[in-house]
Amino acid sequence: MRRSAPILGVLLAIPVLLTACQDKPAALDPHSPEAERVASLIWTFTGLLGLIWLAVAVVSVVAVYRRHEGPRDPLVLAPAGETRRTAVVGVLVAATLLVVLGLTGLSYAAQARLFSAPEEGLVIKITGHQWWWDVQYEGDSPSRVVRTANEIHVPVGRPVLLKLEASDVIHSAWVPSLMGKIDLIPGRQNVKRLVVAKEGTYEGRCAEFCGLQHAHMGMLFVAQAPEAFDRWLVAQRAPAAAPDAPDRRSGHDAFLAKPCVMCHAVRGTPAQGQLGPDLTHLASRRTLGAGTLPMTRGALAAWVSDPHGVKPGVAMPPTPLTGPELDSMVAYLESLL
């Protein structure tokens, strides 16, 4: 049984290693200088501690095979080799202390660089709510401010300054391929500097348990070439287009007649609510409900008609709608590009 212990340990480790093969966001697949520092730290810790584990396993196996089976003289107070064992234990204790201090120093140095004074750049304010992300691109005048939700577009190669807050409970923003976890705390603003090195779409999550729908509080970082990002930002600053078809006009009227306007804003219309996500360019986003549903006509209908059936506990109340009202409202929301 003792001889099979190392083999059993290796077999138990295989499933853990295989989890790294999933095609999911990973801290070990960095696409920003900040994420590269975190990945480097992970590899350093894993490599060094793996070597220590291997050395301990080898010594344990050798000790099992070379254990002393003969009788010991109870009158001998200091058996042969006792002094040597004491010296070995002392050296190992000192080595353990040095390893702990060394890894602590590396961790401190890495965090000092990650949280150093940020440079100026594109400023994005992110506010965590139960259970969605309010995203505001700051500008030098009110007309240049852009407000969206859950989907954060950033330019590749340009510094981005993230200002992170929370409106209710503690949340934590984590985009494994771009940055480590950083808390969003009510009454306090944390700051994070970010430079994305590669175009792509990166999934993020809330990493701090924040209530019933914590697992359905996702975000997307969309990294674009600077020119494409500039075009996106200009389009987001524009007000919503006027409905251009009868069903969309009916949906527009139904939207303004319902309680939707108490919580949501659609710039260019009388709807100026601030409690919920800004819907001015809703259909340009890829998901609904902070990553809970894809942005499709069916998903929009399900979300509008019964949000609690999709995401129980969400703050959005159900809105009574007839079949024609629901169809026309969904047609209108689909036009908000």
GROMACS .gro file of C-alpha atoms in nm:
model
  337
    1MET     CA    1   0.000   0.000   0.000
    2ARG     CA    2   0.284   0.239   0.087
    3ARG     CA    3   0.462   0.170  -0.240
    4SER     CA    4   0.155   0.267  -0.443
    5ALA     CA    5   0.110   0.605  -0.270
    6PRO     CA    6   0.323   0.809  -0.519
    7ILE     CA    7   0.144   0.651  -0.815
    8LEU     CA    8  -0.193   0.725  -0.657
    9GLY     CA    9  -0.090   1.087  -0.606
   10VAL     CA   10   0.002   1.123  -0.974
   11LEU     CA   11  -0.331   0.970  -1.082
   12LEU     CA   12  -0.525   1.207  -0.858
   13ALA     CA   13  -0.338   1.504  -1.005
   14ILE     CA   14  -0.431   1.421  -1.367
   15PRO     CA   15  -0.792   1.557  -1.351
   16VAL     CA   16  -0.662   1.882  -1.203
   17LEU     CA   17  -0.409   1.921  -1.484
   18LEU     CA   18  -0.671   1.844  -1.748
   19THR     CA   19  -0.889   2.134  -1.633
   20ALA     CA   20  -0.631   2.363  -1.792
   21CYS     CA   21  -0.727   2.224  -2.134
   22GLN     CA   22  -1.069   2.392  -2.130
   23ASP     CA   23  -1.127   2.670  -2.383
   24LYS     CA   24  -1.215   2.926  -2.116
   25PRO     CA   25  -1.063   3.250  -1.989
   26ALA     CA   26  -0.744   3.166  -1.804
   27ALA     CA   27  -0.494   3.358  -1.597
   28LEU     CA   28  -0.224   3.151  -1.768
   29ASP     CA   29  -0.323   3.288  -2.110
   30PRO     CA   30  -0.234   3.655  -2.058
   31HIS     CA   31  -0.306   3.928  -2.313
   32SER     CA   32  -0.193   4.234  -2.118
   33PRO     CA   33   0.126   4.331  -1.931
   34GLU     CA   34  -0.069   4.321  -1.605
   35ALA     CA   35  -0.192   3.967  -1.669
   36GLU     CA   36   0.157   3.860  -1.775
   37ARG     CA   37   0.294   3.963  -1.436
   38VAL     CA   38   0.024   3.761  -1.261
   39ALA     CA   39   0.093   3.458  -1.484
   40SER     CA   40   0.467   3.487  -1.419
   41LEU     CA   41   0.402   3.489  -1.046
   42ILE     CA   42   0.176   3.183  -1.074
   43TRP     CA   43   0.439   2.990  -1.271
   44THR     CA   44   0.712   3.087  -1.022
   45PHE     CA   45   0.506   2.972  -0.724
   46THR     CA   46   0.393   2.653  -0.899
   47GLY     CA   47   0.742   2.559  -1.019
   48LEU     CA   48   0.920   2.618  -0.690
   49LEU     CA   49   0.653   2.458  -0.473
   50GLY     CA   50   0.628   2.169  -0.719
   51LEU     CA   51   1.001   2.104  -0.684
   52ILE     CA   52   0.969   2.112  -0.306
   53TRP     CA   53   0.678   1.868  -0.318
   54LEU     CA   54   0.878   1.638  -0.545
   55ALA     CA   55   1.180   1.651  -0.312
   56VAL     CA   56   0.963   1.569  -0.011
   57ALA     CA   57   0.799   1.279  -0.200
   58VAL     CA   58   1.138   1.137  -0.302
   59VAL     CA   59   1.278   1.165   0.052
   60SER     CA   60   0.962   1.002   0.192
   61VAL     CA   61   0.991   0.706  -0.046
   62VAL     CA   62   1.362   0.664   0.033
   63ALA     CA   63   1.286   0.679   0.406
   64VAL     CA   64   1.020   0.408   0.372
   65TYR     CA   65   1.257   0.173   0.189
   66ARG     CA   66   1.554   0.239   0.418
   67ARG     CA   67   1.373   0.248   0.751
   68HIS     CA   68   1.554   0.079   1.042
   69GLU     CA   69   1.387  -0.249   1.140
   70GLY     CA   70   1.630  -0.367   1.415
   71PRO     CA   71   1.564  -0.326   1.790
   72ARG     CA   72   1.686  -0.009   1.959
   73ASP     CA   73   1.864  -0.007   2.295
   74PRO     CA   74   1.635   0.183   2.534
   75LEU     CA   75   1.936   0.276   2.745
   76VAL     CA   76   2.098   0.472   2.463
   77LEU     CA   77   1.990   0.836   2.501
   78ALA     CA   78   2.142   0.957   2.174
   79PRO     CA   79   2.124   0.685   1.908
   80ALA     CA   80   2.372   0.694   1.623
   81GLY     CA   81   2.274   0.955   1.367
   82GLU     CA   82   2.053   1.161   1.603
   83THR     CA   83   2.283   1.462   1.584
   84ARG     CA   84   2.286   1.443   1.206
   85ARG     CA   85   1.907   1.429   1.195
   86THR     CA   86   1.884   1.737   1.415
   87ALA     CA   87   2.116   1.925   1.183
   88VAL     CA   88   1.916   1.821   0.876
   89VAL     CA   89   1.590   1.933   1.038
   90GLY     CA   90   1.747   2.267   1.130
   91VAL     CA   91   1.867   2.324   0.773
   92LEU     CA   92   1.525   2.237   0.633
   93VAL     CA   93   1.347   2.473   0.874
   94ALA     CA   94   1.582   2.755   0.769
   95ALA     CA   95   1.527   2.670   0.401
   96THR     CA   96   1.148   2.677   0.454
   97LEU     CA   97   1.173   3.020   0.615
   98LEU     CA   98   1.383   3.151   0.325
   99VAL     CA   99   1.136   3.014   0.068
  100VAL     CA  100   0.838   3.173   0.247
  101LEU     CA  101   1.016   3.508   0.275
  102GLY     CA  102   1.129   3.491  -0.089
  103LEU     CA  103   0.782   3.416  -0.225
  104THR     CA  104   0.629   3.685  -0.004
  105GLY     CA  105   0.880   3.934  -0.142
  106LEU     CA  106   0.804   3.834  -0.502
  107SER     CA  107   0.431   3.869  -0.439
  108TYR     CA  108   0.475   4.210  -0.278
  109ALA     CA  109   0.696   4.336  -0.563
  110ALA     CA  110   0.447   4.215  -0.826
  111GLN     CA  111   0.153   4.383  -0.651
  112ALA     CA  112   0.349   4.704  -0.607
  113ARG     CA  113   0.394   4.720  -0.985
  114LEU     CA  114   0.033   4.623  -1.055
  115PHE     CA  115  -0.106   4.893  -0.827
  116SER     CA  116   0.148   5.164  -0.899
  117ALA     CA  117   0.027   5.516  -0.977
  118PRO     CA  118  -0.175   5.490  -1.301
  119GLU     CA  119  -0.094   5.689  -1.611
  120GLU     CA  120  -0.355   5.900  -1.788
  121GLY     CA  121  -0.556   5.735  -2.059
  122LEU     CA  122  -0.911   5.641  -2.152
  123VAL     CA  123  -1.112   5.663  -1.829
  124ILE     CA  124  -1.391   5.411  -1.772
  125LYS     CA  125  -1.599   5.408  -1.457
  126ILE     CA  126  -1.746   5.068  -1.371
  127THR     CA  127  -2.011   5.038  -1.100
  128GLY     CA  128  -2.118   4.697  -0.971
  129HIS     CA  129  -2.486   4.635  -0.899
  130GLN     CA  130  -2.682   4.326  -0.807
  131TRP     CA  131  -2.628   4.179  -1.066
  132TRP     CA  132  -2.491   4.380  -1.356
  133TRP     CA  133  -2.213   4.623  -1.446
  134ASP     CA  134  -2.284   4.989  -1.519
  135VAL     CA  135  -2.014   5.120  -1.755
  136GLN     CA  136  -1.949   5.489  -1.815
  137TYR     CA  137  -1.686   5.632  -2.049
  138GLU     CA  138  -1.589   5.968  -1.908
  139GLY     CA  139  -1.548   6.273  -2.134
  140ASP     CA  140  -1.450   6.635  -2.109
  141SER     CA  141  -1.812   6.740  -2.157
  142PRO     CA  142  -2.153   6.577  -2.087
  143SER     CA  143  -2.213   6.525  -2.460
  144ARG     CA  144  -1.904   6.305  -2.484
  145VAL     CA  145  -1.995   6.077  -2.193
  146VAL     CA  146  -2.106   5.729  -2.298
  147ARG     CA  147  -2.304   5.495  -2.074
  148THR     CA  148  -2.353   5.128  -2.146
  149ALA     CA  149  -2.372   4.802  -1.950
  150ASN     CA  150  -2.186   4.472  -1.909
  151GLU     CA  151  -1.985   4.503  -2.231
  152ILE     CA  152  -1.666   4.707  -2.214
  153HIS     CA  153  -1.488   4.807  -2.534
  154VAL     CA  154  -1.122   4.909  -2.510
  155PRO     CA  155  -0.857   5.003  -2.769
  156VAL     CA  156  -0.558   4.774  -2.813
  157GLY     CA  157  -0.227   4.925  -2.708
  158ARG     CA  158  -0.372   5.229  -2.534
  159PRO     CA  159  -0.369   5.276  -2.154
  160VAL     CA  160  -0.709   5.242  -1.993
  161LEU     CA  161  -0.787   5.369  -1.644
  162LEU     CA  162  -1.064   5.175  -1.470
  163LYS     CA  163  -1.243   5.342  -1.179
  164LEU     CA  164  -1.429   5.073  -0.987
  165GLU     CA  165  -1.716   5.129  -0.742
  166ALA     CA  166  -2.016   4.940  -0.604
  167SER     CA  167  -2.368   5.066  -0.534
  168ASP     CA  168  -2.490   4.799  -0.292
  169VAL     CA  169  -2.257   4.518  -0.175
  170ILE     CA  170  -1.895   4.425  -0.239
  171HIS     CA  171  -1.831   4.293  -0.589
  172SER     CA  172  -1.503   4.190  -0.752
  173ALA     CA  173  -1.411   4.237  -1.118
  174TRP     CA  174  -1.196   3.962  -1.266
  175VAL     CA  175  -1.096   3.919  -1.630
  176PRO     CA  176  -0.841   3.634  -1.607
  177SER     CA  177  -0.668   3.698  -1.940
  178LEU     CA  178  -0.637   4.073  -1.878
  179MET     CA  179  -0.616   4.147  -1.507
  180GLY     CA  180  -0.632   4.001  -1.161
  181LYS     CA  181  -0.924   4.044  -0.923
  182ILE     CA  182  -0.999   4.388  -0.786
  183ASP     CA  183  -1.278   4.466  -0.542
  184LEU     CA  184  -1.562   4.713  -0.596
  185ILE     CA  185  -1.655   4.849  -0.254
  186PRO     CA  186  -1.951   5.074  -0.164
  187GLY     CA  187  -1.831   5.422  -0.069
  188ARG     CA  188  -1.482   5.371  -0.208
  189GLN     CA  189  -1.327   5.395  -0.552
  190ASN     CA  190  -1.048   5.156  -0.653
  191VAL     CA  191  -0.837   5.227  -0.959
  192LYS     CA  192  -0.685   4.985  -1.207
  193ARG     CA  193  -0.459   5.058  -1.504
  194LEU     CA  194  -0.487   4.827  -1.804
  195VAL     CA  195  -0.325   4.796  -2.146
  196VAL     CA  196  -0.463   4.520  -2.371
  197ALA     CA  197  -0.205   4.373  -2.608
  198LYS     CA  198  -0.423   4.171  -2.847
  199GLU     CA  199  -0.760   4.210  -3.017
  200GLY     CA  200  -1.029   3.975  -2.900
  201THR     CA  201  -1.324   3.920  -2.668
  202TYR     CA  202  -1.236   3.836  -2.309
  203GLU     CA  203  -1.482   3.700  -2.056
  204GLY     CA  204  -1.490   3.837  -1.703
  205ARG     CA  205  -1.685   3.754  -1.390
  206CYS     CA  206  -1.773   3.887  -1.050
  207ALA     CA  207  -1.533   3.700  -0.820
  208GLU     CA  208  -1.689   3.800  -0.486
  209PHE     CA  209  -2.012   3.631  -0.375
  210CYS     CA  210  -2.267   3.912  -0.395
  211GLY     CA  211  -2.606   3.745  -0.367
  212LEU     CA  212  -2.849   3.511  -0.535
  213GLN     CA  213  -2.744   3.574  -0.897
  214HIS     CA  214  -2.370   3.612  -0.835
  215ALA     CA  215  -2.303   3.335  -1.088
  216HIS     CA  216  -2.495   3.534  -1.353
  217MET     CA  217  -2.291   3.852  -1.326
  218GLY     CA  218  -2.062   3.828  -1.625
  219MET     CA  219  -1.891   4.092  -1.833
  220LEU     CA  220  -1.722   4.108  -2.171
  221PHE     CA  221  -1.409   4.304  -2.255
  222VAL     CA  222  -1.397   4.366  -2.630
  223ALA     CA  223  -1.048   4.475  -2.736
  224GLN     CA  224  -1.048   4.648  -3.075
  225ALA     CA  225  -0.797   4.815  -3.301
  226PRO     CA  226  -0.779   5.186  -3.206
  227GLU     CA  227  -0.955   5.297  -3.526
  228ALA     CA  228  -1.241   5.049  -3.476
  229PHE     CA  229  -1.274   5.151  -3.113
  230ASP     CA  230  -1.293   5.520  -3.206
  231ARG     CA  231  -1.574   5.443  -3.452
  232TRP     CA  232  -1.757   5.242  -3.186
  233LEU     CA  233  -1.726   5.524  -2.932
  234VAL     CA  234  -1.858   5.783  -3.178
  235ALA     CA  235  -2.155   5.557  -3.258
  236GLN     CA  236  -2.226   5.508  -2.887
  237ARG     CA  237  -2.238   5.884  -2.830
  238ALA     CA  238  -2.521   5.922  -3.082
  239PRO     CA  239  -2.882   5.917  -2.958
  240ALA     CA  240  -3.108   5.629  -3.046
  241ALA     CA  241  -3.234   5.623  -3.402
  242ALA     CA  242  -3.603   5.706  -3.449
  243PRO     CA  243  -3.814   5.398  -3.526
  244ASP     CA  244  -3.855   5.354  -3.902
  245ALA     CA  245  -4.127   5.089  -3.928
  246PRO     CA  246  -4.486   5.062  -3.798
  247ASP     CA  247  -4.412   4.776  -3.554
  248ARG     CA  248  -4.107   4.959  -3.417
  249ARG     CA  249  -4.308   5.281  -3.374
  250SER     CA  250  -4.573   5.085  -3.186
  251GLY     CA  251  -4.301   4.931  -2.970
  252HIS     CA  252  -4.150   5.274  -2.905
  253ASP     CA  253  -4.489   5.402  -2.788
  254ALA     CA  254  -4.545   5.093  -2.572
  255PHE     CA  255  -4.201   5.131  -2.415
  256LEU     CA  256  -4.268   5.494  -2.321
  257ALA     CA  257  -4.614   5.408  -2.186
  258LYS     CA  258  -4.490   5.134  -1.953
  259PRO     CA  259  -4.291   5.159  -1.626
  260CYS     CA  260  -3.972   5.082  -1.825
  261VAL     CA  261  -3.900   5.456  -1.844
  262MET     CA  262  -3.876   5.478  -1.464
  263CYS     CA  263  -3.550   5.276  -1.464
  264HIS     CA  264  -3.405   5.285  -1.816
  265ALA     CA  265  -3.273   5.561  -2.040
  266VAL     CA  266  -3.290   5.575  -2.418
  267ARG     CA  267  -3.113   5.892  -2.525
  268GLY     CA  268  -3.314   6.088  -2.780
  269THR     CA  269  -3.645   5.991  -2.613
  270PRO     CA  270  -3.825   6.102  -2.295
  271ALA     CA  271  -3.697   5.784  -2.123
  272GLN     CA  272  -3.429   5.908  -1.881
  273GLY     CA  273  -3.430   5.652  -1.598
  274GLN     CA  274  -3.098   5.590  -1.424
  275LEU     CA  275  -3.164   5.288  -1.200
  276GLY     CA  276  -3.120   5.024  -1.469
  277PRO     CA  277  -2.889   4.978  -1.769
  278ASP     CA  278  -2.888   5.243  -2.041
  279LEU     CA  279  -3.070   5.095  -2.344
  280THR     CA  280  -2.975   5.354  -2.607
  281HIS     CA  281  -2.769   5.101  -2.805
  282LEU     CA  282  -2.894   4.782  -2.643
  283ALA     CA  283  -2.899   4.571  -2.962
  284SER     CA  284  -2.531   4.639  -3.032
  285ARG     CA  285  -2.437   4.429  -2.726
  286ARG     CA  286  -2.376   4.058  -2.743
  287THR     CA  287  -2.561   3.944  -2.431
  288LEU     CA  288  -2.854   4.024  -2.203
  289GLY     CA  289  -2.870   4.020  -1.825
  290ALA     CA  290  -2.492   4.046  -1.771
  291GLY     CA  291  -2.413   3.745  -1.986
  292THR     CA  292  -2.719   3.539  -1.887
  293LEU     CA  293  -2.872   3.524  -2.239
  294PRO     CA  294  -2.746   3.584  -2.594
  295MET     CA  295  -2.876   3.893  -2.771
  296THR     CA  296  -3.146   3.732  -2.986
  297ARG     CA  297  -3.510   3.814  -3.054
  298GLY     CA  298  -3.633   3.518  -2.849
  299ALA     CA  299  -3.405   3.603  -2.558
  300LEU     CA  300  -3.524   3.966  -2.564
  301ALA     CA  301  -3.886   3.852  -2.553
  302ALA     CA  302  -3.815   3.616  -2.261
  303TRP     CA  303  -3.627   3.882  -2.070
  304VAL     CA  304  -3.887   4.158  -2.119
  305SER     CA  305  -4.187   3.938  -2.044
  306ASP     CA  306  -4.049   3.744  -1.744
  307PRO     CA  307  -3.708   3.859  -1.614
  308HIS     CA  308  -3.751   3.664  -1.289
  309GLY     CA  309  -3.806   3.345  -1.485
  310VAL     CA  310  -3.464   3.399  -1.643
  311LYS     CA  311  -3.277   3.550  -1.348
  312PRO     CA  312  -3.465   3.504  -1.018
  313GLY     CA  313  -3.420   3.789  -0.774
  314VAL     CA  314  -3.328   4.049  -1.036
  315ALA     CA  315  -3.444   4.403  -0.954
  316MET     CA  316  -3.632   4.440  -1.285
  317PRO     CA  317  -4.006   4.385  -1.220
  318PRO     CA  318  -4.223   4.195  -1.468
  319THR     CA  319  -4.414   4.420  -1.707
  320PRO     CA  320  -4.767   4.314  -1.811
  321LEU     CA  321  -4.777   4.309  -2.191
  322THR     CA  322  -5.020   4.176  -2.445
  323GLY     CA  323  -4.886   3.959  -2.725
  324PRO     CA  324  -4.889   4.242  -2.983
  325GLU     CA  325  -4.727   4.482  -2.734
  326LEU     CA  326  -4.449   4.234  -2.662
  327ASP     CA  327  -4.383   4.172  -3.033
  328SER     CA  328  -4.369   4.543  -3.115
  329MET     CA  329  -4.155   4.629  -2.811
  330VAL     CA  330  -3.904   4.359  -2.900
  331ALA     CA  331  -3.895   4.490  -3.258
  332TYR     CA  332  -3.820   4.838  -3.120
  333LEU     CA  333  -3.547   4.714  -2.884
  334GLU     CA  334  -3.387   4.520  -3.171
  335SER     CA  335  -3.355   4.848  -3.362
  336LEU     CA  336  -3.146   5.014  -3.088
  337LEU     CA  337  -2.811   4.956  -3.254
   0.00000   0.00000   0.00000
